[in-house]
Amino acid sequence: MTNTQLTHIQIDNYGPWTVTPEPRREVDLQTLQSRLYADLSQFFGNRGGYTFFTRFDNMVAVSNGLTMDDHAILQESVGNRYPVTMSLSVATGTTPASALATATEQLQDAGSAQDKSRREILRGRHIDEEFRTDEDLRIAHFDVNDATGKYTDQLNEFDTFIRIEQGYASLMKYMRHAYDSLSFFVGGDNIIAVCPELDTGEYRDAIEHVRDDVGVELKVGVGEGRRADEAGMAAKHALEECRATGADVELDC
Amino acid sequence: MTNTQLTHIQIDNYGPWTVTPEPRREVDLQTLQSRLYADLSQFFGNRGGYTFFTRFDNMVAVSNGLTMDDHAILQESVGNRYPVTMSLSVATGTTPASALATATEQLQDAGSAQDKSRREILRGRHIDEEFRTDEDLRIAHFDVNDATGKYTDQLNEFDTFIRIEQGYASLMKYMRHAYDSLSFFVGGDNIIAVCPELDTGEYRDAIEHVRDDVGVELKVGVGEGRRADEAGMAAKHALEECRATGADVELDC
Amino acid sequence: MTNTQLTHIQIDNYGPWTVTPEPRREVDLQTLQSRLYADLSQFFGNRGGYTFFTRFDNMVAVSNGLTMDDHAILQESVGNRYPVTMSLSVATGTTPASALATATEQLQDAGSAQDKSRREILRGRHIDEEFRTDEDLRIAHFDVNDATGKYTDQLNEFDTFIRIEQGYASLMKYMRHAYDSLSFFVGGDNIIAVCPELDTGEYRDAIEHVRDDVGVELKVGVGEGRRADEAGMAAKHALEECRATGADVELDC
Amino acid sequence: MTNTQLTHIQIDNYGPWTVTPEPRREVDLQTLQSRLYADLSQFFGNRGGYTFFTRFDNMVAVSNGLTMDDHAILQESVGNRYPVTMSLSVATGTTPASALATATEQLQDAGSAQDKSRREILRGRHIDEEFRTDEDLRIAHFDVNDATGKYTDQLNEFDTFIRIEQGYASLMKYMRHAYDSLSFFVGGDNIIAVCPELDTGEYRDAIEHVRDDVGVELKVGVGEGRRADEAGMAAKHALEECRATGADVELDC
């Protein structure tokens, strides 16, 4: 059984800050957001975690292997280097969806995302070392079949993007409701999903759903591990295997 | 009539690079992509342009005010500082969709996105200073009505994100096909669209489409300008006006 | 005659900020400082200017070609993206030393570097386009003869660094007092100096001074230009010429 | 007795790269160097280490607490995100100078810094956890007495910088030869030295040397710890104590 540890990251009171005293230049907001994401990606990533940009003002990290102390250092470091602060809430669950639900609730209990006095909340608990296993995480790496040949080299960039985006919107909603999985667009034609234990048929079902729903053809490699990077790298190799064999689903679990 | 200048930015041969000789660590790809985006955002932005991350390996910039020489400097600078290079194609059109179509075609004519020998292409032309006007750009800034109160503070973060994402997927497709506009998610509950001249009724139609299609309620402020930052800042102020008055569409054109 | 435009950049009230309410983590200060420098380097650099890190809390830029409006955008952008703000003072002079003296005075007139209420000062004026010439700037690029062979590959890294550092300390002081020039260490064994019109004999004199003073052997290429990047690139090519011919001074002016 | 673990970081074949095929734009080199330094500073720093920029193409980190595996991840991550690679050599010693001497030798044994085929060397060994103690590191934090009042607010920025620089050049050389300590300028008027066990008299001697040699007045706080950040933070607090009491040396060991 998986044991996913998720961190809900929320910039404190960000919306109001972006328009106070006047709306701030959009390019500076974009730069701030993407660099903050890059920093989190490195911090979590160099300890084996994965970070997803989601809405940028709210991000989600798979943080198995990171302690609450690690989170505290990150929170302090961001507070020292950015004009904004962030709150962090950590939770675990047998499905990614339930873990995130707990993490978000802990944060909501501390106050609104736009509460001026709610700053630098740090809540939750990490999985104790003794309870961690090599099967804690399942990560699925999806991509679009021949995206370059069918889309990028044929359509204008926005029409290509529409295809990718419709595929993502369909998959992320379906995987959430059918399989308690959290799927994140990570650029190009790639989607990474944090999943509970699912079998080949369930992944195939999701792929078929997306094809029927929006006409986009996906394939997926799935990996398992103690940390996100281990499960994610196994998933990447499984996806390469799909490319080599023409399979639509490849599980390395 | 608008005269949008768009730049299609494409990392050269990026897909193959990410898996050669072995798949590279996802966190490094995420960091690379988001920092490259931040750099482009600053470069275009400090000259009045807007950059959108789109798929990260392909990005789109509204570049009115930037010359081909500016693009050449950017291309060289990225080549000096990143392990990848990028191609740039610049085009104009009376609608954003037609401008991007031309830009992408110019790039496709130079070879495939995954052609090993196609590197650092720089094509197209900027609008000569004498032909630029204060009405060249229309930018619309959408956001979700009371996203914090209805979603962020109520649902778990992924379920909030599903709402935002479904709203975006619906809007970006509709605006493209009905109005030749290019809509980009920019974080939080914000979507920025580059549009031709549209009237209040047409924006209202788009908002109604999204409400009917996926149940997400949007409002929008629209601005006009010679450069993206001018049109975009006017749009932000118009959106603040919506917030103050409860209007769903506010045009400052 | 040269006409150097210099910008004195000063982080507002930085010293007190670094220890309030408690001393902040050194690594965060280092990251903040070096990233701010990188951002300024790109901003000035993409308009043809050069930025030098100097003391990091106080930096100096050669800003010929940048207007006061450019400086205002930069100031706003930094204020939007960093937890600190900065003041900028721009001045010109027939020698770099006199230009910087004026720039600093303008800033000092506005209040102390550690005055809590003195924030985001922007003073001075740029050179009007009509008065700019292709001879406004002289830039000299020094390096140490065979630094890799004599030092890097022979001594421990700190003992190598001592040689480079003693050479720099000697040169920067001498060039300032003898020739009103400002010399900046830019990494490796490289020093870039912003100079008035000096002839071969004067550069040779400086090189001899350093050799006699601290036993470090330098060579130098010198270039001229309308902007720092033009003069600096000419200097780099002149230095390559030294490498090829064994000359110790090469002027391309 | 101290047990300093140092990492010598060297960009592979950097000098030749900067001029191949033509000299690269200085601003891009500056940006590349300072961002690489920022990344290393975060990576080491978030594990308790300190990184010093030294010459930028060669850097030094105090890496007690980091394993060889940590170093390997860092090396891979930089290789994935920069156009250059770097070599890392780790060593320990009873004095910082002897530790760095060993680290550099290990790197030199692998080939020249400008050897085209010598890439991504990773050598040496970290201190095993069981041998680490709370007295492994001594860090001294120097600053200049009343630098703002005497220099920054009085002299032009370059003349202030000359004072700081002459003070640093004098201190770093003396501390190396008299006390096997490595001193690094870290911005503003701050110098951080990694030292063996020295007593108050020895620090006072160094301060007197600098005053006699170049007329710059320093004070110093000294801390001890298992990791650089612990020793360094204790040193910062000791320096604050100097500020409060007027002492010139304060040891918290």
PDB file of C-alpha atoms in Angstrom, chain B residues 19 55 69 100 134 234 243 247 253:
ATOM      1  CA  VAL B  19      16.377  11.582 -22.251  1.00  0.00           C
ATOM      2  CA  ARG B  55       4.366  24.297 -22.572  1.00  0.00           C
ATOM      3  CA  ASP B  69      18.210  42.747 -32.769  1.00  0.00           C
ATOM      4  CA  LEU B 100       1.185  33.099 -34.122  1.00  0.00           C
ATOM      5  CA  ASP B 134      -1.314  53.089 -29.268  1.00  0.00           C
ATOM      6  CA  ALA B 234      -4.889  48.956 -18.111  1.00  0.00           C
ATOM      7  CA  ARG B 243     -14.120  44.113  -8.225  1.00  0.00           C
ATOM      8  CA  ALA B 247     -19.359  44.301 -13.131  1.00  0.00           C
ATOM      9  CA  CYS B 253     -10.294  50.912 -24.625  1.00  0.00           C
TER      10      CYS B 253
END
